[in-house]
PDB file of C-alpha atoms in Angstrom:
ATOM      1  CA  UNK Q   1     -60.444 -50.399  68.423  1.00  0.00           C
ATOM      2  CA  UNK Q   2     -57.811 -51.172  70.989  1.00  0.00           C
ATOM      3  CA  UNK Q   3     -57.918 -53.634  73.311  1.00  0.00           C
ATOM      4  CA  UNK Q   4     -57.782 -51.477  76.068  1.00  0.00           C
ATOM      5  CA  UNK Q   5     -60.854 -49.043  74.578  1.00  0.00           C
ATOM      6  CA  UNK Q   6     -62.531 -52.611  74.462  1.00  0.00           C
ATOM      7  CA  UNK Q   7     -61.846 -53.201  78.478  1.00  0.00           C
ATOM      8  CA  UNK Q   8     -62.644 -49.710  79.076  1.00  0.00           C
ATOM      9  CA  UNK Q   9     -66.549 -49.571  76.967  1.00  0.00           C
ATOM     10  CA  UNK Q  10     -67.021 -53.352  78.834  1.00  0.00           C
ATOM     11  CA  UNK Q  11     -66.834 -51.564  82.125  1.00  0.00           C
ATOM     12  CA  UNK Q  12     -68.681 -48.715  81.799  1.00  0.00           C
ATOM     13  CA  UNK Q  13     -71.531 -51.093  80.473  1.00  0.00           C
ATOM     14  CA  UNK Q  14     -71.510 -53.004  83.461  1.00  0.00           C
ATOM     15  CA  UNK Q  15     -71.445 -49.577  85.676  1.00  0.00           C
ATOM     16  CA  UNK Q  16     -74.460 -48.782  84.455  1.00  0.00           C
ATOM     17  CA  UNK Q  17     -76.089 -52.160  84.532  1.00  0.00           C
ATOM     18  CA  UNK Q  18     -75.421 -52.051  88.411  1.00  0.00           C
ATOM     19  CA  UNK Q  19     -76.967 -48.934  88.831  1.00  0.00           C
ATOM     20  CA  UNK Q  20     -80.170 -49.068  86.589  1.00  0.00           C
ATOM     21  CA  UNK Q  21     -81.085 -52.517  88.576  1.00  0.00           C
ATOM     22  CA  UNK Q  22     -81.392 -50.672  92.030  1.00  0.00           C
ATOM     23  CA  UNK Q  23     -83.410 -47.658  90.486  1.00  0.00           C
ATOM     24  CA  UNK Q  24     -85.576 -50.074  88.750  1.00  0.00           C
ATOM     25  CA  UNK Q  25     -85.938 -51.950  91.947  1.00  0.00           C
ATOM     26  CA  UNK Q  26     -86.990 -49.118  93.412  1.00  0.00           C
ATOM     27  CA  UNK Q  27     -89.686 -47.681  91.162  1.00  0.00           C
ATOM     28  CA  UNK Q  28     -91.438 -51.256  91.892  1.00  0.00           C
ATOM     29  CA  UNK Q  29     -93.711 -50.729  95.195  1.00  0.00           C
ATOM     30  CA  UNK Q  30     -92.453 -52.794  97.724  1.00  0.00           C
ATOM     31  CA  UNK Q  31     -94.851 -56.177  98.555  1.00  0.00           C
ATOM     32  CA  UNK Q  32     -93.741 -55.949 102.141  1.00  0.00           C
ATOM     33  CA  UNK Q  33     -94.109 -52.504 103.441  1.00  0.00           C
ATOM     34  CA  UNK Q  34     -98.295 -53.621 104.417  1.00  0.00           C
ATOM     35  CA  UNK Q  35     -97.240 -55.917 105.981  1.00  0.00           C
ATOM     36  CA  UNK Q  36     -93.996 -53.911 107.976  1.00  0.00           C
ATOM     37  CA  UNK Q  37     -97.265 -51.209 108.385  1.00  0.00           C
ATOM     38  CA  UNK Q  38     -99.285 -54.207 109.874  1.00  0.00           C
ATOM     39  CA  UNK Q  39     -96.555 -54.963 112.432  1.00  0.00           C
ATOM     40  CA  UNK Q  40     -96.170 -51.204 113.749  1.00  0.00           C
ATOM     41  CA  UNK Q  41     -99.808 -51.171 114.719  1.00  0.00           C
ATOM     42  CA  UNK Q  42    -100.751 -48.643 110.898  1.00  0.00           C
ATOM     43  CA  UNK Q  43    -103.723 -49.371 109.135  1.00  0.00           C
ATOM     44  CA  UNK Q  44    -102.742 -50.963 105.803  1.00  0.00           C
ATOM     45  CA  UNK Q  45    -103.167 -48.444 102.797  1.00  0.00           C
ATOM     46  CA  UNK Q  46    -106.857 -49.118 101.346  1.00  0.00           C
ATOM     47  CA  UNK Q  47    -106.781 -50.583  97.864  1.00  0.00           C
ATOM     48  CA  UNK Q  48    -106.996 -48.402  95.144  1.00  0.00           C
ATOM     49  CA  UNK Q  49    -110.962 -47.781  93.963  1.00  0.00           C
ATOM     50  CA  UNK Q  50    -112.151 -49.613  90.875  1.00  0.00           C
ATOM     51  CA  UNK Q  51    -113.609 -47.525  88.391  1.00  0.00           C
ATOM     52  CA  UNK Q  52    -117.361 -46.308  88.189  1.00  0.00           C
ATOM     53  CA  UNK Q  53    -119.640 -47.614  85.512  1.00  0.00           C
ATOM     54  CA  UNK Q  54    -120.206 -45.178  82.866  1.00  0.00           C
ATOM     55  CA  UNK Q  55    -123.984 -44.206  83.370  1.00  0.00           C
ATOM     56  CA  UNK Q  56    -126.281 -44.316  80.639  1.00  0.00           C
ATOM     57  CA  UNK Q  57    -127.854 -41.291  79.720  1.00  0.00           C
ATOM     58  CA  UNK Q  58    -131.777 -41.114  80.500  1.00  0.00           C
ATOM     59  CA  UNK Q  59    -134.443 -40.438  77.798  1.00  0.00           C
ATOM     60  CA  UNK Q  60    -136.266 -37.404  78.478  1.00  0.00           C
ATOM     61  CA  UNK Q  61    -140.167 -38.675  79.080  1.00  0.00           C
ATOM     62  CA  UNK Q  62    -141.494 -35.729  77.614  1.00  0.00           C
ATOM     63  CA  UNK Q  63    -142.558 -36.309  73.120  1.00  0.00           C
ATOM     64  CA  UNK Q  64    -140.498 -34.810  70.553  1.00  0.00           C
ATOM     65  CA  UNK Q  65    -141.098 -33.895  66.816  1.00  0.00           C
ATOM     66  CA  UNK Q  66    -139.296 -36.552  64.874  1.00  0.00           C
ATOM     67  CA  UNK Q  67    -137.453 -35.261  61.741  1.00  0.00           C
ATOM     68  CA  UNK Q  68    -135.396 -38.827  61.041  1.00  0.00           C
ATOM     69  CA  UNK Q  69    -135.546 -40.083  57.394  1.00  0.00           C
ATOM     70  CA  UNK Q  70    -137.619 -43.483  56.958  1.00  0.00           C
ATOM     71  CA  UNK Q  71    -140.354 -42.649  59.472  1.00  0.00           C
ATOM     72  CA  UNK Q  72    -144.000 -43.520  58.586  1.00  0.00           C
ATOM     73  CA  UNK Q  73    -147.357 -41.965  59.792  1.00  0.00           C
ATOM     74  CA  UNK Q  74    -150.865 -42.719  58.852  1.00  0.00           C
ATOM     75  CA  UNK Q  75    -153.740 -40.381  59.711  1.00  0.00           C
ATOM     76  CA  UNK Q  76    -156.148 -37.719  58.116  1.00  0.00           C
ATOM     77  CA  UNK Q  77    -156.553 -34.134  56.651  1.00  0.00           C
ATOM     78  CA  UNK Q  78    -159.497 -31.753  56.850  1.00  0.00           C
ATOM     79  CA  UNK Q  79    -160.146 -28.202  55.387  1.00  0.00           C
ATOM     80  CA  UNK Q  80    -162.895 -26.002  55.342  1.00  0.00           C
ATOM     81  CA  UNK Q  81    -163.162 -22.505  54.095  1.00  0.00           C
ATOM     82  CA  UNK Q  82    -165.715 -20.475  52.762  1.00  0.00           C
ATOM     83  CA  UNK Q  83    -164.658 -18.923  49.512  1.00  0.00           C
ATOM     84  CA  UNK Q  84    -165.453 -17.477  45.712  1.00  0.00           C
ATOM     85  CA  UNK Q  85    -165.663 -19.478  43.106  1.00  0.00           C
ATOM     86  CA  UNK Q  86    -166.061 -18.682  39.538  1.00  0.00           C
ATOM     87  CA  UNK Q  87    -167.539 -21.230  36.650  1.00  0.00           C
ATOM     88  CA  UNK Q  88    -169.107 -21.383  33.375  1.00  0.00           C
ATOM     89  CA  UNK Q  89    -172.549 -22.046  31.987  1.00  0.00           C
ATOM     90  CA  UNK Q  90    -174.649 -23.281  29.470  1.00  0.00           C
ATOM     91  CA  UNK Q  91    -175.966 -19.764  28.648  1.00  0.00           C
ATOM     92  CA  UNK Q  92    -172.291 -18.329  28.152  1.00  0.00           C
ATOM     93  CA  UNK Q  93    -172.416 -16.428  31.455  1.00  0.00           C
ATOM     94  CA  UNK Q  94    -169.650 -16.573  34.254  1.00  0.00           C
ATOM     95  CA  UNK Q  95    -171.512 -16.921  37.455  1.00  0.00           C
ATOM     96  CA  UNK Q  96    -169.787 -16.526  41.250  1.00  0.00           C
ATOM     97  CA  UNK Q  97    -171.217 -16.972  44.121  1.00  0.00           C
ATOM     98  CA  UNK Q  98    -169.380 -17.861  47.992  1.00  0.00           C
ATOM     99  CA  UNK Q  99    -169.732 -21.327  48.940  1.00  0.00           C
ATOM    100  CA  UNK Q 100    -168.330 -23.797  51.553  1.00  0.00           C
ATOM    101  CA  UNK Q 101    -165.222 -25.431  50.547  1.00  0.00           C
ATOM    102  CA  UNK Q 102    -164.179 -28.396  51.962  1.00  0.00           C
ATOM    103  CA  UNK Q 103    -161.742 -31.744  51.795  1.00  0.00           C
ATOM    104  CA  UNK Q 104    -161.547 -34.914  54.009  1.00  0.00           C
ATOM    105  CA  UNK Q 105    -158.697 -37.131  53.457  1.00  0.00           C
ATOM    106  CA  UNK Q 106    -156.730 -39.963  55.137  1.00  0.00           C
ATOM    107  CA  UNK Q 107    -153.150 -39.666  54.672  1.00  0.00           C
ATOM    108  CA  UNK Q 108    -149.831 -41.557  54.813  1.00  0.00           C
ATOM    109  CA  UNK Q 109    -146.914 -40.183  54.913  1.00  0.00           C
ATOM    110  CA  UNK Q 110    -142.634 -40.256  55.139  1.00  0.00           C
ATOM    111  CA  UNK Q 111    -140.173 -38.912  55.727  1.00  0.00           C
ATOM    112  CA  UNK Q 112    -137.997 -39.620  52.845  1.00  0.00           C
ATOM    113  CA  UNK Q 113    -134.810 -37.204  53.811  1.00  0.00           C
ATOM    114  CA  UNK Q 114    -134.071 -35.306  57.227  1.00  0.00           C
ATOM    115  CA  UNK Q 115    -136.729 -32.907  58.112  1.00  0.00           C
ATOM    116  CA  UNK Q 116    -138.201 -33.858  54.666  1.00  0.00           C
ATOM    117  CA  UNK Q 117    -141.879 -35.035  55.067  1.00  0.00           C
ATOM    118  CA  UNK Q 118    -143.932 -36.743  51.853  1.00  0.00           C
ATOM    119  CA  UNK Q 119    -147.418 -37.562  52.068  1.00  0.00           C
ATOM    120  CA  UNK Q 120    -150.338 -38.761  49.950  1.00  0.00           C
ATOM    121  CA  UNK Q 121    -153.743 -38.618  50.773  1.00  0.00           C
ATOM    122  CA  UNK Q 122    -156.605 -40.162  48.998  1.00  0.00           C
ATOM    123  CA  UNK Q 123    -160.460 -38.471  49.971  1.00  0.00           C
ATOM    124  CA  UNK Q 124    -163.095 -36.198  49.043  1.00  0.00           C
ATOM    125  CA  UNK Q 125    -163.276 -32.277  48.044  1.00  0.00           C
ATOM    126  CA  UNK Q 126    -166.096 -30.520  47.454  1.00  0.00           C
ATOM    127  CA  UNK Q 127    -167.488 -27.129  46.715  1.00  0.00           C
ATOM    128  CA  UNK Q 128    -170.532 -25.269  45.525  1.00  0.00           C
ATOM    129  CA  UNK Q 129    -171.468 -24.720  41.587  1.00  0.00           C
ATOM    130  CA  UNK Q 130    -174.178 -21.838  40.590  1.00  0.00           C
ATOM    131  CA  UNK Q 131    -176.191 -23.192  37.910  1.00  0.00           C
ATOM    132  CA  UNK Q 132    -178.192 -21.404  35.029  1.00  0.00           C
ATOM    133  CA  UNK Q 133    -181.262 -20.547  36.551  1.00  0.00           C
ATOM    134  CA  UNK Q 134    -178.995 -19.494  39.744  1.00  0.00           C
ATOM    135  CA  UNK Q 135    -179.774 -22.300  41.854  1.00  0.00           C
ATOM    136  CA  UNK Q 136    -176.460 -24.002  43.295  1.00  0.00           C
ATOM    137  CA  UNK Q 137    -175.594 -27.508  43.020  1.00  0.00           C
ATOM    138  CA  UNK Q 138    -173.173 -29.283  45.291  1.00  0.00           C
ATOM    139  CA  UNK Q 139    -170.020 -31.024  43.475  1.00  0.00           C
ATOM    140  CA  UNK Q 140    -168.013 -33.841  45.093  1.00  0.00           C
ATOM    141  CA  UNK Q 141    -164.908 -35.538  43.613  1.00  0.00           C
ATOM    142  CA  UNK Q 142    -162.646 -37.667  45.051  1.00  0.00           C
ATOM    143  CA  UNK Q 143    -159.053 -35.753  44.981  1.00  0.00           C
ATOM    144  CA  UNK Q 144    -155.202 -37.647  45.000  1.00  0.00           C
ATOM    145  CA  UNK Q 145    -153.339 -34.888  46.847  1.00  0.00           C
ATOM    146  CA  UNK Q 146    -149.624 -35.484  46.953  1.00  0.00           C
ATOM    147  CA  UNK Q 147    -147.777 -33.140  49.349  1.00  0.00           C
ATOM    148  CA  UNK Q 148    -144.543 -31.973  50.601  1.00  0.00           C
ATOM    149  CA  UNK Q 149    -143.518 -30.725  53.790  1.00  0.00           C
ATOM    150  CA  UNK Q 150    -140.364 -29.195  55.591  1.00  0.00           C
ATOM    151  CA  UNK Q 151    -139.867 -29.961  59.182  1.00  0.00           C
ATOM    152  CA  UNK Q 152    -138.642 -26.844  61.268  1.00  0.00           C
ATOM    153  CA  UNK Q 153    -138.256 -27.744  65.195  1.00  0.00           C
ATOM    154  CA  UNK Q 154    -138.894 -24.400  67.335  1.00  0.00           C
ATOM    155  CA  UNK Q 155    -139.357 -26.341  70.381  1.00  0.00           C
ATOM    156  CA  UNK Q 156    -139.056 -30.014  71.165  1.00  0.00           C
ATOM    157  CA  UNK Q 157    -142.434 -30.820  70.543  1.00  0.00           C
ATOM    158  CA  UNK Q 158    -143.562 -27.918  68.525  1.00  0.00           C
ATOM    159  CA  UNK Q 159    -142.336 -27.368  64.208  1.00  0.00           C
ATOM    160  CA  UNK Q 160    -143.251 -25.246  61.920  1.00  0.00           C
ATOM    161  CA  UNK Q 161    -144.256 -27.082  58.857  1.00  0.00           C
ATOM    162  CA  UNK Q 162    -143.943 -25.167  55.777  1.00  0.00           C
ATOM    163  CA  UNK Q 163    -145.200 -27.358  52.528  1.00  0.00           C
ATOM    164  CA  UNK Q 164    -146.798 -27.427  48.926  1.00  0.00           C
ATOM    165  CA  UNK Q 165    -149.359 -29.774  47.522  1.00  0.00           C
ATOM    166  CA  UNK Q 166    -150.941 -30.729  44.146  1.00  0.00           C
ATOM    167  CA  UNK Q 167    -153.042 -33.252  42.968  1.00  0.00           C
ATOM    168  CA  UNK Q 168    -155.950 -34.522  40.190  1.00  0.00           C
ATOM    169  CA  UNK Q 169    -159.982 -34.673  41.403  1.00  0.00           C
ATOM    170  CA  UNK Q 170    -162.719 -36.278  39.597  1.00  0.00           C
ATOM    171  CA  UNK Q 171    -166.104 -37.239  39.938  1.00  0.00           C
ATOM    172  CA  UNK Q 172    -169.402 -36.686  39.244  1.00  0.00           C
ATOM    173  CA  UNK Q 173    -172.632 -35.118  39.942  1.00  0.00           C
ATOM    174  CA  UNK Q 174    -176.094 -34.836  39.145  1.00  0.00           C
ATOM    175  CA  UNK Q 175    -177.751 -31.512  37.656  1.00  0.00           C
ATOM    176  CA  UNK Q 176    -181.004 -30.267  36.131  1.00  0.00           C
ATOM    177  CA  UNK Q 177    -179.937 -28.470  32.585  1.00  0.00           C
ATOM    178  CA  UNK Q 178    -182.026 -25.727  31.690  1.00  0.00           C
ATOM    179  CA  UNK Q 179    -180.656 -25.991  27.502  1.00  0.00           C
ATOM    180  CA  UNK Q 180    -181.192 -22.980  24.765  1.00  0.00           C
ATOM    181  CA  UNK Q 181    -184.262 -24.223  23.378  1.00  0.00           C
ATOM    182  CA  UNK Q 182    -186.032 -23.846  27.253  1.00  0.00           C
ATOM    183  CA  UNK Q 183    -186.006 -27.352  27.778  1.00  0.00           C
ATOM    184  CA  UNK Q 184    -184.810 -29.080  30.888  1.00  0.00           C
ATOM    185  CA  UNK Q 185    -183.041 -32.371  31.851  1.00  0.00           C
ATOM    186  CA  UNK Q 186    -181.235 -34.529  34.458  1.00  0.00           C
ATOM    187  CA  UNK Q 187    -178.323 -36.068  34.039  1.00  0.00           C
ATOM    188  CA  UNK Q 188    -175.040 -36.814  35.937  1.00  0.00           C
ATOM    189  CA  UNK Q 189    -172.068 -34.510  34.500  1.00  0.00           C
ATOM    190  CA  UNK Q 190    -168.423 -35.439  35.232  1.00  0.00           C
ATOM    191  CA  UNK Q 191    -166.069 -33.356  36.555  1.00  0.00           C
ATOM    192  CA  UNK Q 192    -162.229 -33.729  36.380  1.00  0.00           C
ATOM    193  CA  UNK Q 193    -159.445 -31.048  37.616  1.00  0.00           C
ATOM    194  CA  UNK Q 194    -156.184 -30.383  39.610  1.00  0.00           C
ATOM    195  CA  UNK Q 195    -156.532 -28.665  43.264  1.00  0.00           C
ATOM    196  CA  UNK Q 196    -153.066 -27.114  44.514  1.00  0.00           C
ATOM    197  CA  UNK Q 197    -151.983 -25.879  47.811  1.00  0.00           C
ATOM    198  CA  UNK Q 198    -149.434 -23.533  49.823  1.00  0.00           C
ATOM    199  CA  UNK Q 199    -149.539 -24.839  53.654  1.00  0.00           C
ATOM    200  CA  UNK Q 200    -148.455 -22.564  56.780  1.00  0.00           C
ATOM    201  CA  UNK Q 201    -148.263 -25.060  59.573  1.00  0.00           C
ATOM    202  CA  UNK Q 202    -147.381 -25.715  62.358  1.00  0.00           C
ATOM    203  CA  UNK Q 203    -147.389 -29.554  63.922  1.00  0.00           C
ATOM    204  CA  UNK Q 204    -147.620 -30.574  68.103  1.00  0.00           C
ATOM    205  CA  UNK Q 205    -146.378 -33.594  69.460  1.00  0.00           C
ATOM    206  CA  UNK Q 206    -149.373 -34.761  71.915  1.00  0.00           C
ATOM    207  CA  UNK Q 207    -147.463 -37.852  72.682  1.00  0.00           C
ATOM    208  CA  UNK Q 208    -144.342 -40.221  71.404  1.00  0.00           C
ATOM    209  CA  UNK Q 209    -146.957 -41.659  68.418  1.00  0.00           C
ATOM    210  CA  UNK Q 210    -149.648 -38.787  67.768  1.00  0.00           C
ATOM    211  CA  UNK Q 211    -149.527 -35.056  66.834  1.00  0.00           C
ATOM    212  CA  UNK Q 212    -151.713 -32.418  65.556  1.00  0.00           C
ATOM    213  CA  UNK Q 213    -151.271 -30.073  62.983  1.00  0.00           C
ATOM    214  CA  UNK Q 214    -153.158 -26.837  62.131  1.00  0.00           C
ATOM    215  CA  UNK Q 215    -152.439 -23.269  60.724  1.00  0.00           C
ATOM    216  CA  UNK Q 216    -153.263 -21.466  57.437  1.00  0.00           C
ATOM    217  CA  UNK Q 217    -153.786 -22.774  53.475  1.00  0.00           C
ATOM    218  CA  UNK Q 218    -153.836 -21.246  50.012  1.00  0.00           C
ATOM    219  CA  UNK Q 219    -156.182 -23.332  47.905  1.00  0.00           C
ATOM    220  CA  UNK Q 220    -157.168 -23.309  44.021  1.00  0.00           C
ATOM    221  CA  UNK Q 221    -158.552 -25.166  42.031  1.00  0.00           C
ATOM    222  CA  UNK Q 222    -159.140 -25.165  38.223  1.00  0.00           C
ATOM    223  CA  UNK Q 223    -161.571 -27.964  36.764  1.00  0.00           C
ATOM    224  CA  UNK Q 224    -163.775 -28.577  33.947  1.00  0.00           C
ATOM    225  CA  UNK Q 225    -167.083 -30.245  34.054  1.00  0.00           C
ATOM    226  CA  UNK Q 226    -168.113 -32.415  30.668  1.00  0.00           C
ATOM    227  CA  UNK Q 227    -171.977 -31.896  29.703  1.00  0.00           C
ATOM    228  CA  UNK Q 228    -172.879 -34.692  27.368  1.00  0.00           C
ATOM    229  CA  UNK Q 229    -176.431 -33.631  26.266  1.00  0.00           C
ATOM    230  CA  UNK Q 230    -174.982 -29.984  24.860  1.00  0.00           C
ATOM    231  CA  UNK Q 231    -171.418 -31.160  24.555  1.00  0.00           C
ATOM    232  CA  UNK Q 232    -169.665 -28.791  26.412  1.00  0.00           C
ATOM    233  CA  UNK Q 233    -167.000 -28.383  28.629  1.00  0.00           C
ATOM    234  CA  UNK Q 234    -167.355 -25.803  31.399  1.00  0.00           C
ATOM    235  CA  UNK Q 235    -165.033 -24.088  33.101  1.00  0.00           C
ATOM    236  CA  UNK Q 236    -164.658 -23.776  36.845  1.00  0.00           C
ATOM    237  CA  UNK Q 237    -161.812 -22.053  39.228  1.00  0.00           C
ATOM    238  CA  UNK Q 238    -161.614 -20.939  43.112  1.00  0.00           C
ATOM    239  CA  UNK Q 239    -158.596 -19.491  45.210  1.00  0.00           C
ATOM    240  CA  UNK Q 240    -159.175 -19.184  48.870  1.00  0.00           C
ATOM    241  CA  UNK Q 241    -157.862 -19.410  52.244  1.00  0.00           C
ATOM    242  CA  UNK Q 242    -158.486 -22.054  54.607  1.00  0.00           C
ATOM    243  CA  UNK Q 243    -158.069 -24.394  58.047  1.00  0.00           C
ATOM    244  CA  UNK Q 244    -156.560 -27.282  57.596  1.00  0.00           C
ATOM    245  CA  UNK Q 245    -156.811 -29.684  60.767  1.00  0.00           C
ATOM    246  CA  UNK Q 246    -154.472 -32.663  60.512  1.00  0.00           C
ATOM    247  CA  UNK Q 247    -154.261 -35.784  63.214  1.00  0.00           C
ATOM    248  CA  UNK Q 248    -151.563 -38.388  62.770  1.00  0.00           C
ATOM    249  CA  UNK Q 249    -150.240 -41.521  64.338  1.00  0.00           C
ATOM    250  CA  UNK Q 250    -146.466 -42.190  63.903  1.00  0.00           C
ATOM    251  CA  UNK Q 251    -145.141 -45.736  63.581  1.00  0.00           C
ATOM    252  CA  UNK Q 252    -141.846 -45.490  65.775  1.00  0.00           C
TER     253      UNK Q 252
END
């Protein structure tokens, strides 16, 4: 490059240094045109507003069904229904009659997934057996119920609670055995089956820690009740429909 091409590129450098510094001067708000405004008699320009708080959003006061994962509630189960139920006796012959069915059970449960509910309840079940001479006898066992449920919102405090259960029962009770031979006895027979359920549900949020839930069941039960003095085993079975009528308290 010749030195004249150098003079020449110097100078246009500079040209344009002189004029950037007066536009940049000018993009800069001048500090004394308040007070220049002051000295005319003008109101000085207010300052510019500072920016509003971001508001939190309020909670709604009103209960809602809680589907989050890792939520506990305690609480407690009923059912009562009357139904048929079929079972075996000592003289070979099926006998049926209707009797009341019922269950009472505190519960714990949690929800172990979103909208996924798990409970287990430890209580009583019992139901009606016909006996030989056609008298009925009233069996109670104590039944471990483990139960699943699925949480479907339809309204902020109203689900639908669709679910399955199943479970052992066992116990005990006391009969008079009329045997073959004419003779009769007492003694306690014991008892031991599985009970399994189909719930229809739907649960209501009374407040932010309790609910209700009610609706429709299928029941059954198949058990088998061990008679020491004839050694036997006979055979028992029910299907019905029933009320269920739940309360529980949620830890929050």
């Amino acid at each position: 490059m010749s030195r004249r091409t150098k003079r020449l590129a110097a100078s246009a450098l500079a040209v344009a240094a002189c004029m950037a510094v007066p536009l940049a001067a000018a993009a800069q708000p001048d500090p004394f045109a308040d007070y220049e405004a002051m000295k005319r008699g003008q109101a000085p320009p207010p300052p510019p507003a500072a920016p509003l708080p971001a508001v939190a959003p309020i909670p709604s006061p009103e209960p809602e069904v809680s589907t989050a994962p890792w939520k506990w509630s305690f609480g407690g189960r009923s059912a009562f229904s009357y139904t048929g139920i079929s079972n075996d006796t000592l003289l070979d012959q099926d006998q049926s009659n209707t009797t009341l069915f019922f269950r009472l059970t505190p519960t714990v449960g949690l929800t172990v997934h979103e909208r996924v509910l798990v409970s287990a309840s430890f209580g009583l079940l019992g139901n009606n057996l016909t006996r030989e001479d056609g008298s009925n006898a009233t069996a109670v066992a104590a039944l471990l119920e483990f139960t699943g449920h699925y949480i479907l919102p339809v309204t902020r405090r109203l689900a639908f609670m669709p679910g399955l259960g199943v479970g052992p029962y066992f116990g005990s009770n006391d009969r008079t055995l009329r045997l073959p031979d004419g003779r009769k006895v007492d003694e306690a027979s014991s008892t031991f089956g599985v009970a399994m359920s189909v719930y229809a549900m739907f649960g209501y949020q009374l407040s932010q820690t309790l609910s209700v839930r009610t609706g429709i069941a299928l029941y059954s039960l198949f058990q088998t009740e061990r008679v020491e003095s004839a050694d036997k085993r006979l055979g028992a079975s029910a299907v019905h429909v029933g009320l269920p009528i739940e309360i529980h308290f949620h830890v929050l």
